[in-house]
Coordinates of C-alpha atoms and ligand atoms in Angstrom, one line a residue:
X161 CA -3.4 39.6 -10.6
X162 CA -5.7 38.0 -7.9
X163 CA -4.4 35.1 -6.1
X164 CA -7.9 33.7 -5.4
X165 CA -9.4 31.6 -8.3
X166 CA -11.2 33.5 -10.8
X167 CA -14.3 32.1 -12.5
X168 CA -13.3 29.1 -14.9
X169 CA -12.8 30.2 -18.3
X170 CA -15.2 28.8 -20.9
X171 CA -12.9 28.0 -23.7
X172 CA -12.8 24.1 -24.3
X173 CA -9.2 23.1 -24.2
X174 CA -7.7 19.7 -24.3
X175 CA -6.9 20.7 -20.6
X176 CA -10.6 21.1 -19.7
X177 CA -11.6 17.9 -21.7
X178 CA -8.8 16.0 -19.7
X179 CA -10.2 17.1 -16.4
X180 CA -13.8 16.7 -17.5
X181 CA -13.1 12.9 -18.5
X182 CA -11.1 12.3 -15.3
X183 CA -14.0 13.5 -13.2
X184 CA -16.5 11.6 -15.4
X185 CA -14.4 8.3 -14.3
X186 CA -14.9 9.3 -10.8
X187 CA -11.8 11.3 -10.0
X188 CA -12.1 14.3 -7.8
X189 CA -8.7 15.2 -6.8
X190 CA -5.5 15.4 -8.9
X191 CA -2.3 15.2 -6.8
X192 CA 1.0 17.0 -7.8
X193 CA 3.3 19.8 -8.5
X194 CA 2.5 21.9 -11.5
X195 CA 5.4 23.4 -13.9
X196 CA 5.5 25.8 -16.5
X197 CA 2.4 24.1 -18.1
X198 CA 0.4 25.9 -15.7
X199 CA 0.1 28.4 -18.5
X200 CA -2.2 25.7 -20.1
X201 CA -4.1 24.2 -17.1
X202 CA -5.1 25.9 -13.8
X203 CA -6.8 22.9 -12.6
X204 CA -10.1 24.7 -11.8
X205 CA -11.6 24.2 -15.1
X206 CA -14.1 21.6 -14.0
X207 CA -16.5 21.9 -10.9
X208 CA -15.9 19.2 -8.4
X209 CA -12.3 18.4 -9.4
X210 CA -9.6 19.9 -7.1
X211 CA -5.8 19.9 -7.1
X212 CA -3.9 19.1 -4.2
X213 CA -0.3 20.6 -4.3
X214 CA 2.3 18.4 -2.8
X215 CA 5.9 19.0 -2.0
X216 CA 7.4 16.2 -3.9
X217 CA 5.8 14.3 -7.0
X218 CA 6.5 10.9 -5.2
X219 CA 3.9 12.0 -2.4
X220 CA 1.5 12.9 -5.1
X221 CA 1.8 9.2 -6.6
X222 CA 1.6 7.6 -3.4
X223 CA -1.6 9.8 -2.4
X224 CA -3.2 8.8 -5.6
X225 CA -2.3 5.0 -5.0
X226 CA -3.7 4.8 -1.6
X227 CA -7.0 6.8 -2.4
X228 CA -7.5 4.4 -5.4
X229 CA -6.9 1.3 -3.1
X230 CA -9.4 2.6 -0.5
X231 CA -12.1 4.0 -2.8
X232 CA -12.0 1.3 -5.5
X233 CA -12.0 4.1 -8.2
X234 CA -9.2 5.4 -10.3
X235 CA -7.1 8.3 -9.1
X236 CA -5.0 10.7 -10.6
X237 CA -1.5 12.3 -10.1
X238 CA 0.4 14.9 -12.2
X239 CA 3.7 16.2 -12.7
X240 CA 5.8 18.7 -14.9
X241 CA 8.0 17.6 -17.6
X242 CA 11.4 16.0 -17.0
X243 CA 12.3 16.1 -13.4
X244 CA 8.7 16.2 -12.2
X245 CA 8.0 13.2 -14.3
X246 CA 11.0 11.2 -13.1
X247 CA 10.2 12.3 -9.6
X248 CA 6.7 11.1 -10.0
X249 CA 8.0 7.6 -11.4
X250 CA 8.7 6.1 -7.9
X251 CA 5.0 6.7 -7.1
X252 CA 4.1 5.0 -10.5
X253 CA 6.2 2.2 -9.6
X254 CA 4.4 1.9 -6.3
X255 CA 1.0 1.7 -8.0
X256 CA 2.6 -1.0 -10.3
X257 CA 4.1 -3.3 -7.6
X258 CA 1.3 -2.4 -5.1
X259 CA -1.5 -2.8 -7.7
X260 CA -3.3 0.6 -7.6
X261 CA -5.5 2.1 -10.6
X262 CA -3.7 5.5 -11.1
X263 CA -3.9 7.7 -14.0
X264 CA -0.3 9.3 -14.0
X265 CA -0.2 12.4 -16.0
X266 CA 3.1 14.5 -16.9
X267 CA 3.6 17.5 -19.1
X268 CA 5.9 17.4 -22.1
X269 CA 7.7 19.8 -24.2
X270 CA 5.8 21.3 -27.1
X271 CA 4.8 19.0 -29.5
X272 CA 7.2 20.4 -32.3
X273 CA 10.0 20.5 -29.7
X274 CA 10.3 17.0 -28.5
X275 CA 14.0 16.0 -28.8
X276 CA 14.4 13.9 -25.8
X277 CA 18.0 14.3 -23.8
X278 CA 18.4 17.6 -26.0
X279 CA 15.5 20.1 -25.4
X280 CA 15.4 21.7 -22.1
X281 CA 13.9 19.3 -19.5
X282 CA 12.7 16.9 -22.2
X283 CA 13.0 13.3 -21.5
X284 CA 11.4 10.4 -23.4
X285 CA 8.8 10.0 -20.8
X286 CA 6.6 7.4 -22.6
X287 CA 9.5 5.1 -22.7
X288 CA 10.5 5.7 -19.2
X289 CA 7.0 5.0 -17.9
X290 CA 6.2 2.2 -20.5
X291 CA 7.7 -0.9 -18.4
X292 CA 6.2 0.2 -15.2
X293 CA 2.6 0.9 -16.5
X294 CA -0.2 -1.0 -18.0
X295 CA -0.7 1.9 -20.7
X296 CA 1.5 4.7 -21.9
X297 CA 0.9 7.2 -24.5
X298 CA 1.5 10.7 -25.5
X299 CA -1.4 13.1 -26.7
X300 CA -1.1 13.6 -30.4
X301 CA -4.1 15.6 -31.3
X302 CA -6.0 17.7 -28.6
X303 CA -9.6 16.3 -29.3
X304 CA -8.2 12.8 -28.5
X305 CA -7.4 13.3 -25.0
X306 CA -10.8 11.8 -23.8
X307 CA -9.8 8.7 -25.7
X308 CA -6.7 8.5 -24.0
X309 CA -8.3 8.8 -20.6
X310 CA -10.7 6.1 -21.5
X311 CA -7.9 3.7 -22.6
X312 CA -5.8 4.5 -19.5
X313 CA -8.8 4.0 -16.8
X314 CA -9.7 0.6 -18.6
X315 CA -6.1 -0.5 -18.4
X316 CA -5.6 0.6 -14.9
X317 CA -8.8 -1.2 -13.8
X318 CA -8.0 -4.5 -15.4
X319 CA -6.3 -7.1 -13.2
X320 CA -3.7 -6.8 -12.0
X321 CA -4.8 -3.4 -11.6
X322 CA -2.0 -0.8 -12.0
X323 CA -1.0 2.6 -13.3
X324 CA -1.5 4.3 -16.7
X325 CA 0.7 7.2 -18.0
X326 CA -0.5 10.0 -20.3
X327 CA 2.1 12.3 -21.7
X328 CA 0.8 15.9 -22.3
X329 CA 2.9 18.4 -24.7
X330 CA 2.1 21.6 -23.4
X331 CA 1.0 23.3 -26.5
X332 CA -1.7 20.5 -27.0
X333 CA -2.8 20.7 -23.7
X334 CA -3.6 24.5 -23.9
X335 CA -4.9 24.1 -27.5
X336 CA -8.5 25.2 -28.0
X337 CA -10.8 22.1 -29.3
X338 CA -13.5 23.3 -31.7
X339 CA -16.9 22.8 -30.7
X340 CA -18.0 19.5 -32.4
X341 CA -14.5 18.0 -32.7
X342 CA -14.6 17.2 -28.9
X343 CA -18.0 15.1 -29.1
X344 CA -17.5 11.8 -28.0
X345 CA -19.8 9.4 -26.3
X346 CA -20.3 9.8 -22.3
X347 CA -17.8 8.0 -20.1
X348 CA -18.7 4.4 -19.9
X349 CA -19.7 3.6 -16.4
X350 CA -16.9 2.4 -14.2
X351 CA -17.0 -1.3 -13.6
X352 CA -18.2 -2.4 -10.1
X353 CA -14.7 -4.0 -9.5
X354 CA -11.6 -4.6 -11.5
X355 CA -11.8 -6.4 -14.7
X356 CA -10.7 -10.1 -14.7
X357 CA -9.8 -13.1 -16.6
X358 CA -11.7 -16.2 -16.2
X359 CA -10.9 -20.0 -16.8
X360 CA -13.5 -21.4 -19.1
X361 CA -13.6 -24.4 -16.6
X362 CA -13.2 -22.6 -13.2
X363 CA -16.4 -24.2 -12.0
X364 CA -15.2 -27.8 -12.4
X365 CA -12.3 -26.4 -10.3
X366 CA -14.5 -25.6 -7.6
X367 CA -15.6 -29.3 -7.3
X368 CA -11.9 -30.4 -7.3
X369 CA -11.0 -27.8 -4.6
X370 CA -14.1 -28.9 -2.5
X371 CA -12.7 -32.5 -2.7
X372 CA -9.1 -31.4 -1.6
X373 CA -10.9 -29.6 1.2
X374 CA -12.8 -32.7 2.3
X375 CA -9.8 -34.8 2.2
X376 CA -7.5 -32.3 4.2
X377 CA -6.9 -32.1 7.8
X378 CA -5.6 -28.7 8.2
X379 CA -6.4 -26.8 5.3
X380 CA -5.4 -22.8 5.5
X381 CA -6.3 -20.1 3.4
X382 CA -3.7 -17.6 2.3
X383 CA -5.3 -14.1 1.3
X384 CA -3.9 -11.5 -0.6
X385 CA -5.4 -7.8 -1.9
X386 CA -7.0 -9.2 -5.0
X387 CA -9.7 -11.0 -2.8
X388 CA -10.5 -7.4 -1.2
X389 CA -10.6 -5.9 -4.7
X390 CA -12.9 -8.7 -6.0
X391 CA -15.3 -7.8 -2.9
X392 CA -14.9 -11.2 -1.6
X393 CA -14.3 -10.2 2.1
X394 CA -17.8 -11.2 3.4
X395 CA -18.1 -14.3 1.3
X396 CA -14.6 -15.5 2.5
X397 CA -15.4 -14.9 6.2
X398 CA -18.6 -16.8 5.8
X399 CA -16.7 -19.7 4.2
X400 CA -14.2 -20.0 6.9
X401 CA -16.4 -19.6 9.8
X402 CA -18.7 -22.4 8.5
X403 CA -15.8 -24.8 7.8
X404 CA -13.5 -23.4 10.6
X405 CA -10.5 -22.8 8.4
X406 CA -7.7 -20.5 9.6
X407 CA -6.8 -17.3 7.4
X408 CA -3.2 -16.1 6.9
X409 CA -2.9 -12.9 4.9
X410 CA -0.1 -11.0 3.1
X411 CA 0.8 -7.5 4.7
X412 CA -1.9 -5.8 2.6
X413 CA -4.7 -8.0 3.2
X414 CA -4.5 -7.8 7.0
X415 CA -8.1 -6.9 8.3
X416 CA -10.0 -9.2 6.1
X417 CA -10.9 -11.0 9.4
X418 CA -11.3 -8.3 12.4
X419 CA -8.1 -8.4 14.7
X420 CA -9.6 -10.7 17.4
X421 CA -11.3 -13.3 15.2
X422 CA -10.2 -16.7 16.4
X423 CA -9.5 -17.8 12.7
X424 CA -7.4 -14.8 12.0
X425 CA -3.9 -16.3 12.3
X426 CA -2.3 -13.1 11.1
X427 CA -0.2 -11.5 8.5
X428 CA 3.2 -13.2 8.0
X429 CA 6.6 -11.6 7.3
X430 CA 9.9 -13.2 6.3
X431 CA 11.1 -11.3 9.5
X432 CA 8.8 -12.7 12.1
X433 CA 10.9 -15.6 13.4
X434 CA 13.7 -13.2 13.9
X435 CA 11.6 -10.6 15.6
X436 CA 9.8 -13.0 18.1
X437 CA 12.8 -15.2 18.4
X438 CA 10.3 -18.1 17.8
X439 CA 9.3 -20.4 14.9
X440 CA 6.4 -18.5 13.9
X441 CA 6.3 -19.7 10.3
X442 CA 6.5 -23.3 11.4
X443 CA 3.9 -22.8 14.0
X444 CA 1.6 -21.4 11.3
X445 CA 2.3 -23.4 8.3
X446 CA 3.9 -26.5 9.5
X447 CA 0.8 -28.5 10.1
X448 CA -1.2 -27.3 7.0
X449 CA -1.6 -30.2 4.3
X450 CA -3.6 -28.0 2.0
X451 CA -3.0 -24.3 1.2
X452 CA -5.7 -22.5 -0.8
X453 CA -4.4 -19.3 -2.1
X454 CA -7.3 -16.6 -2.6
X455 CA -6.3 -13.5 -4.6
X456 CA -2.6 -14.4 -3.8
X457 CA -0.1 -11.9 -5.4
X458 CA 3.7 -12.6 -5.5
X459 CA 4.3 -8.9 -5.4
X460 CA 2.8 -8.9 -2.0
X461 CA 6.0 -10.6 -0.5
X462 CA 4.4 -13.7 1.1
X463 CA 6.8 -16.3 -0.4
X464 CA 5.7 -19.9 -1.3
X465 CA 8.6 -21.4 0.8
X466 CA 7.1 -19.8 3.8
X467 CA 4.1 -22.1 3.5
X468 CA 5.7 -25.0 2.2
X469 CA 8.5 -25.3 4.9
X470 CA 10.4 -27.5 2.5
X471 CA 7.7 -30.0 2.3
X472 CA 5.6 -30.7 -0.8
X473 CA 2.0 -29.7 0.3
X474 CA -1.2 -29.5 -1.9
X475 CA -1.7 -26.1 -3.2
X476 CA -4.9 -24.3 -5.0
X477 CA -4.4 -21.1 -6.5
X478 CA -7.5 -18.9 -7.2
X479 CA -6.6 -15.3 -8.8
X480 CA -7.9 -13.1 -11.3
X481 CA -4.8 -13.5 -13.5
X482 CA -2.8 -16.2 -15.1
X483 CA 0.0 -17.4 -12.9
X484 CA 3.2 -15.0 -13.6
X485 CA 5.7 -16.9 -11.4
X486 CA 5.3 -20.6 -12.1
X487 CA 8.8 -21.1 -11.2
X488 CA 8.2 -20.1 -7.5
X489 CA 4.6 -21.3 -7.5
X490 CA 3.3 -24.1 -9.4
X491 CA -0.1 -25.0 -7.6
X492 CA -1.6 -28.5 -7.9
X493 CA -4.8 -26.7 -9.2
X494 CA -4.7 -23.4 -10.9
X495 CA -7.8 -21.4 -11.2
X496 CA -8.3 -18.0 -13.1
X497 CA -11.5 -16.8 -12.0
X498 CA -13.5 -13.8 -10.3
X499 CA -12.4 -14.6 -6.6
X500 CA -15.8 -13.7 -5.1
X501 CA -17.7 -15.8 -7.5
X502 CA -15.1 -18.7 -6.8
X503 CA -15.5 -18.3 -3.0
X504 CA -19.2 -18.2 -3.2
X505 CA -19.2 -21.3 -5.5
X506 CA -16.8 -23.1 -3.1
X507 CA -19.1 -22.4 -0.2
X508 CA -22.0 -24.0 -2.0
X509 CA -19.9 -26.8 -3.1
X510 CA -18.8 -27.5 0.6
X511 CA -22.3 -27.2 2.0
X512 CA -22.1 -30.9 3.5
X513 CA -18.7 -30.6 4.8
X514 CA -18.0 -30.9 8.6
X515 CA -16.1 -28.0 10.0
X516 CA -12.3 -28.7 10.3
X517 CA -10.2 -28.7 13.5
X518 CA -7.8 -25.9 12.9
X519 CA -4.1 -26.5 14.2
X520 CA -3.3 -25.0 17.4
X521 CA -1.2 -21.8 17.3
X522 CA -1.5 -21.0 21.0
X523 CA 2.2 -20.7 21.6
X524 CA 2.6 -18.2 18.9
X525 CA -0.3 -16.2 20.4
X526 CA 1.2 -16.2 23.7
X527 CA 4.6 -15.3 22.2
X528 CA 3.0 -12.4 20.6
X529 CA 0.9 -11.3 23.7
X530 CA 4.2 -11.6 26.0
X531 CA 6.1 -9.4 23.3
X532 CA 3.2 -6.8 23.4
X533 CA 2.9 -6.7 27.2
X534 CA 6.8 -6.2 27.6
X535 CA 6.8 -3.5 30.3
X536 CA 10.5 -2.9 30.7
X537 CA 11.9 0.4 30.8
X538 CA 14.9 0.3 28.5
X539 CA 17.5 2.9 29.0
X540 CA 18.3 3.1 25.3
X541 CA 14.9 3.9 24.2
X542 CA 11.7 2.0 23.7
X543 CA 11.4 -1.0 21.6
X544 CA 9.0 -1.1 18.6
X545 CA 6.8 -3.7 19.8
X546 CA 6.1 -1.3 22.8
X547 CA 5.3 1.5 20.6
X548 CA 2.9 -0.9 18.6
X549 CA 1.1 -1.8 21.7
X550 CA 0.6 1.7 22.8
X551 CA -0.6 2.6 19.2
X552 CA -3.1 -0.5 19.2
X553 CA -4.5 0.3 22.5
X554 CA -5.3 4.0 21.7
X555 CA -6.6 2.9 18.3
X556 CA -8.9 0.4 20.0
X557 CA -10.2 3.3 22.4
X558 CA -10.7 5.7 19.7
X559 CA -11.9 4.1 16.6
X560 CA -15.5 2.9 16.4
X561 CA -16.0 -1.0 15.5
X562 CA -14.4 -2.1 12.3
X563 CA -12.7 1.4 11.7
X564 CA -9.4 3.0 11.9
X565 CA -6.1 3.0 9.9
X566 CA -2.6 2.1 10.9
X567 CA -0.1 3.0 8.3
X568 CA 3.4 2.1 8.3
X569 CA 6.3 3.5 6.3
X570 CA 9.2 1.2 5.3
X571 CA 11.9 0.0 7.8
X572 CA 12.5 -2.7 10.2
X573 CA 9.6 -1.2 12.3
X574 CA 7.3 -2.0 9.5
X575 CA 7.5 -5.8 10.3
X576 CA 6.6 -5.1 13.6
X577 CA 3.6 -3.5 12.1
X578 CA 2.8 -6.4 10.1
X579 CA 2.8 -8.6 13.1
X580 CA 1.2 -6.5 15.9
X581 CA -0.7 -3.5 14.4
X582 CA -4.4 -3.6 14.8
X583 CA -6.4 -4.1 11.7
X584 CA -10.2 -4.2 11.9
X585 CA -11.2 -3.7 8.4
X586 CA -9.8 -4.4 4.9
X587 CA -6.8 -1.9 4.4
X588 CA -6.9 -1.1 8.0
X589 CA -3.2 -1.5 7.9
X590 CA -1.4 0.1 4.9
X591 CA 2.2 -0.4 3.9
X592 CA 3.6 -0.9 0.5
X593 CA 4.2 -4.4 0.3
X594 CA 5.3 -4.4 -3.5
X595 CA 7.5 -1.4 -4.0
X596 CA 8.6 -0.6 -0.4
X597 CA 9.9 2.8 -1.2
X598 CA 10.9 4.6 2.1
X599 CA 8.9 7.7 2.4
X600 CA 5.8 5.9 1.4
X601 CA 4.2 6.4 5.0
X602 CA 3.4 10.2 5.2
X603 CA 1.6 10.4 1.8
X604 CA -0.3 7.1 2.4
X605 CA -1.5 8.3 5.9
X606 CA -2.6 11.5 4.1
X607 CA -4.8 9.7 1.6
X608 CA -6.1 7.2 4.3
X609 CA -7.3 10.3 6.1
X610 CA -8.7 11.9 3.0
X611 CA -10.6 8.5 2.3
X612 CA -11.7 8.0 5.7
X613 CA -12.1 11.5 7.2
X614 CA -14.2 10.3 10.4
X615 CA -11.9 7.9 11.3
X616 CA -8.5 7.8 13.4
X617 CA -5.3 7.4 11.2
X618 CA -2.2 6.5 12.8
X619 CA 1.3 6.6 11.1
X620 CA 4.3 4.9 12.2
X621 CA 7.6 5.8 10.4
X622 CA 11.4 5.5 10.8
X623 CA 13.6 8.4 11.1
X624 CA 15.4 7.4 7.7
X625 CA 12.1 6.9 5.6
X626 CA 10.3 9.8 7.3
X627 CA 13.0 12.4 6.6
X628 CA 13.4 11.2 2.9
X629 CA 10.0 12.7 2.4
X630 CA 9.4 15.0 5.4
X631 CA 8.8 18.1 3.2
X632 CA 5.2 17.1 3.0
X633 CA 4.7 17.7 6.6
X634 CA 3.6 21.1 5.3
X635 CA 1.1 19.5 3.1
X636 CA -0.2 17.7 6.1
X637 CA -0.5 20.9 8.0
X638 CA -2.0 22.7 5.0
X639 CA -4.6 20.3 4.6
X640 CA -5.1 19.9 8.4
X641 CA -5.4 16.2 8.3
X642 CA -5.7 15.0 12.1
X643 CA -3.2 12.1 11.5
X644 CA -1.1 11.1 14.6
X645 CA 2.4 10.4 13.3
X646 CA 5.0 8.4 15.5
X647 CA 8.5 8.7 14.4
X648 CA 10.6 5.9 15.7
X649 CA 14.1 7.4 16.0
X650 CA 17.3 5.5 16.0
X651 CA 19.3 8.0 13.9
X652 CA 20.0 4.8 11.6
X653 CA 18.7 3.0 8.7
X654 CA 18.1 0.1 10.9
X655 CA 16.9 -2.7 8.8
X656 CA 20.1 -1.9 6.6
X657 CA 22.2 -2.2 9.7
X658 CA 20.5 -5.6 10.3
X659 CA 21.4 -6.7 6.8
X660 CA 25.0 -5.7 7.2
X661 CA 25.0 -7.8 10.6
X662 CA 23.5 -10.5 8.7
X663 CA 25.9 -10.5 6.0
X664 CA 29.2 -9.7 7.5
X665 CA 28.5 -10.2 11.4
X666 CA 29.4 -6.3 12.1
X667 CA 27.8 -3.0 10.7
X668 CA 29.6 0.0 9.2
X669 CA 28.3 3.3 10.4
X670 CA 29.2 5.5 7.5
X671 CA 26.7 3.5 5.2
X672 CA 23.9 3.4 7.8
X673 CA 23.9 6.1 10.6
X674 CA 22.9 9.6 10.6
X675 CA 23.5 12.6 12.8
X676 CA 20.6 13.2 15.1
X677 CA 17.4 15.2 13.7
X678 CA 15.1 16.9 16.1
X679 CA 11.8 15.9 14.8
X680 CA 9.9 17.8 17.2
X681 CA 11.3 21.0 15.8
X682 CA 11.0 19.9 12.3
X683 CA 7.4 19.2 13.0
X684 CA 6.9 22.6 14.4
X685 CA 8.8 24.2 11.6
X686 CA 6.1 22.7 9.2
X687 CA 3.1 23.8 11.4
X688 CA 2.5 20.5 13.1
X689 CA 2.3 20.2 16.8
X690 CA 4.8 17.9 18.4
X691 CA 6.2 16.1 21.3
X692 CA 8.8 13.8 22.3
X693 CA 7.8 10.7 24.2
X694 CA 10.5 8.4 26.2
X695 CA 8.3 5.8 27.6
X696 CA 5.0 3.9 27.7
X697 CA 3.3 6.5 30.0
X698 CA 4.5 9.5 28.0
X699 CA 3.6 7.7 24.5
X700 CA 0.1 6.8 25.7
X701 CA -0.7 10.2 26.7
X702 CA 0.7 11.8 23.6
X703 CA -1.0 9.3 21.4
X704 CA -4.5 10.2 23.2
X705 CA -3.7 13.9 23.0
X706 CA -3.2 13.4 19.2
X707 CA -6.1 11.4 18.6
X708 CA -8.4 14.0 20.2
X709 CA -6.8 17.1 18.6
X710 CA -8.4 17.2 15.4
X711 CA -5.5 18.5 13.7
X712 CA -1.8 16.8 12.8
X713 CA 0.2 15.8 15.6
X714 CA 3.7 14.1 15.7
X715 CA 5.3 12.3 18.4
X716 CA 9.1 11.5 18.2
X717 CA 10.3 8.3 20.2
X718 CA 13.7 7.5 20.6
X719 CA 14.0 3.7 20.1
X720 CA 16.6 0.9 19.9
X721 CA 16.4 -2.6 18.3
X722 CA 17.7 -6.0 19.8
X723 CA 18.8 -7.8 16.7
X724 CA 18.8 -11.5 17.0
X725 CA 20.4 -12.5 13.8
X726 CA 20.2 -16.0 14.5
X727 CA 16.4 -15.8 13.9
X728 CA 16.4 -14.2 10.5
X729 CA 17.4 -17.5 8.6
X730 CA 14.2 -17.0 6.5
X731 CA 15.3 -13.8 4.7
X732 CA 16.9 -14.3 1.4
X733 CA 20.4 -12.1 1.4
Ligands
TP9_984 N1 15.8 3.8 -0.9 C1 14.4 3.7 -1.0 C2 13.6 4.9 -1.9 N2 13.6 2.7 -0.5 C3 14.2 1.9 0.3 N3 13.3 1.0 0.8 C4 15.7 1.8 0.4 C5 16.3 2.8 -0.2 C6 16.2 0.8 1.2 N4 15.7 0.8 2.6 S1 14.2 0.3 5.0 C7 15.5 1.4 4.8 C8 16.1 1.4 3.7 C9 17.4 2.6 3.4 C10 15.9 1.9 6.1 C11 14.8 2.5 7.1 O1 15.4 3.2 8.0 P1 14.3 4.0 9.0 O2 15.1 4.8 10.1 O3 13.2 4.4 8.3 O4 13.8 2.5 9.8 P2 14.5 1.6 10.9 O5 13.6 1.4 11.9 O6 14.7 0.3 10.0 O7 15.7 2.1 11.3
MG985 MG1 15.8 4.5 11.9

C-alpha cells in the first residue's frame, strides 16, 4: 500500500462532512494524534484542510488554541478515544481558561458499544469535557455532523470565547451519508469578532465614565485580552494618547501599546516586587485614583488587590460578559458592552477633557533598566533577566517594526518574561495566563510561527516544563519551524522550590530537583540543531545564529535564581 496520499475518495461520509464544515468555518489545519478511527477518516478528504500530527494531544490542543488566538478564527484539534481524549483535555482546559475558540474532536467507541468504563478505551468523554467546554455533544446520526460543527463554532466564538467538544463514534464517523440527507444551508459567515452581550444602557454608562475620568487625577487603564479580541487596540491607543492615561496590562494583553510607548506602564505579575526587590505594584497603582478595566478577565491572573493596594478606589469595568467574580471585583460602574464600541464612544464623550498628568514611575523604569543591564558573570549560571535582555536585543535587531513573538512556557522565568520581554504587537508575548500548564511553550511557539511565518519567534522554557512535553521537538523539526528555543536549565522545578521556601523557609530536593538532562543532545536526537551558552556573549551569538538559520535551533543556558523570599508578600500561598 502506498504511503503517499492517494486521490481522495468520493464517498460522502460523516468524516468528509465534518472536515468540509470545519473548512467552511475557516479551519485549514487539524492538530492531533489519530487512533483506530483512521479506518474511518484519512484527513485528506477535503482540499485545503491538512492534518498536523503531534507527539502528544496536549500539544495539539495548545497549537489550536494559539492559532485561534492569533488568527481570530476557530481552530480544531483531534484525539482518539479514551487516553487520547484525556490527554487532549489539558489542551481543552487551556482553551477554556485562556479563552480560545477551539473545536476539540475525539473519536468514541462504536455507537452500539458505548459502555463507559467497561468497553475497551471507552470513557464518558462528553461528561469529562462538558464542565470545561462551552458546548459538548456526541454525534448520534451521521448527517447531523454539520449542525454539530455549527453549534460548536457558535458557542466557541461567543464571549467569553472558549472550546467546544464533539465526540465521534467511529462507526458513525465512517458511515456514508446518502446524497440529499446531507443537504444543509451553507455555513454562516464567521462573525468579524466574537459575539458579545451588551447592556441596554451602556451608552449612559459612557457618560458616567467620562465624568469619572474628568474628576480623576491619576486614572489608569487596566487592559485584558477581550479588548484585543474586540478589535479595540487602535481605539484604545488613540484614547490614551489624547488623554495621556497610562496603560497597564495582564500577561496576555502585553503589546497593546508598543514596547517603548511612554504610556505603556507594562504588564503586571504578583511576582514582580519579589523579582525586582522593589515596590513595583505600589509604584504602578499606588497613586491611581480611578481604575478603568477594559476587557479585563479575572482568569488572566491580574488580581484586584494588586490595584486597590488595600484602598477603596473608583473602578469601572467594561467587558463583553457579565461580571463572573463579584466577590473579588465589584466595580463602581459595571458596563457589559462591546469593548471597541465603548472605547470609541468614550473617546467622543471625553473630547473636551484636558490631558492628564500621569503619575511618575521613573524609579520603577530605572530599576528594570538596571536589572536588564546586569553585566555580572555569575559562576553558577546566568540569571534569567540577563537571558531576557539578550533575547530582547536580538529580537529588536531581527524583527521588523511591530512584529515578532516571544513565547514563554510556565515556571519562575515566565514572570521575568511578563516583566521584561519585548512585545511590540498584540499577542507579541504569549503565555498561558489562565491554565498555566507547563509544557505549553513549545506548542505555543509552533503555532505562533505557523500564524506568523515571516516573523521571528523566540521561546523561553524551563527544564521542568520543557521536558514534560519535549517529544514535540520532533514535530518542530518535521515542520521545519525556524523557532529559536532557549531552555533555562537549573535541574529544578524552580518556581516550586520558591514556594517551598516561602512556606517552610527551606526546600526539599526530592520534591523539586531532577538529575541533569543534556538538552543539546535531546534536541539533536530530534533533528534540531543546538548549542549550550554560558554567558551573555555566547548567548547573543547563539541567538543571532538561531535567528538567521531558517530552521529550528535550541540553546541550553545553565541558570540559577536568587530568591528574595521577603519580596513575595503579594503571592497568596
Ligand atoms: N503540572 C502542570 C501540568 N503544570 C504546572 N504548572 C505544574 C504542574 C506546577 N508547576 S511551574 C512548575 C510547576 C511544577 C515548575 C517549572 O519548572 P521549570 O524548570 O520549567 O522552570 P523554573 O525556571 O521555575 O525552574
Ligand atoms: Mg527549572
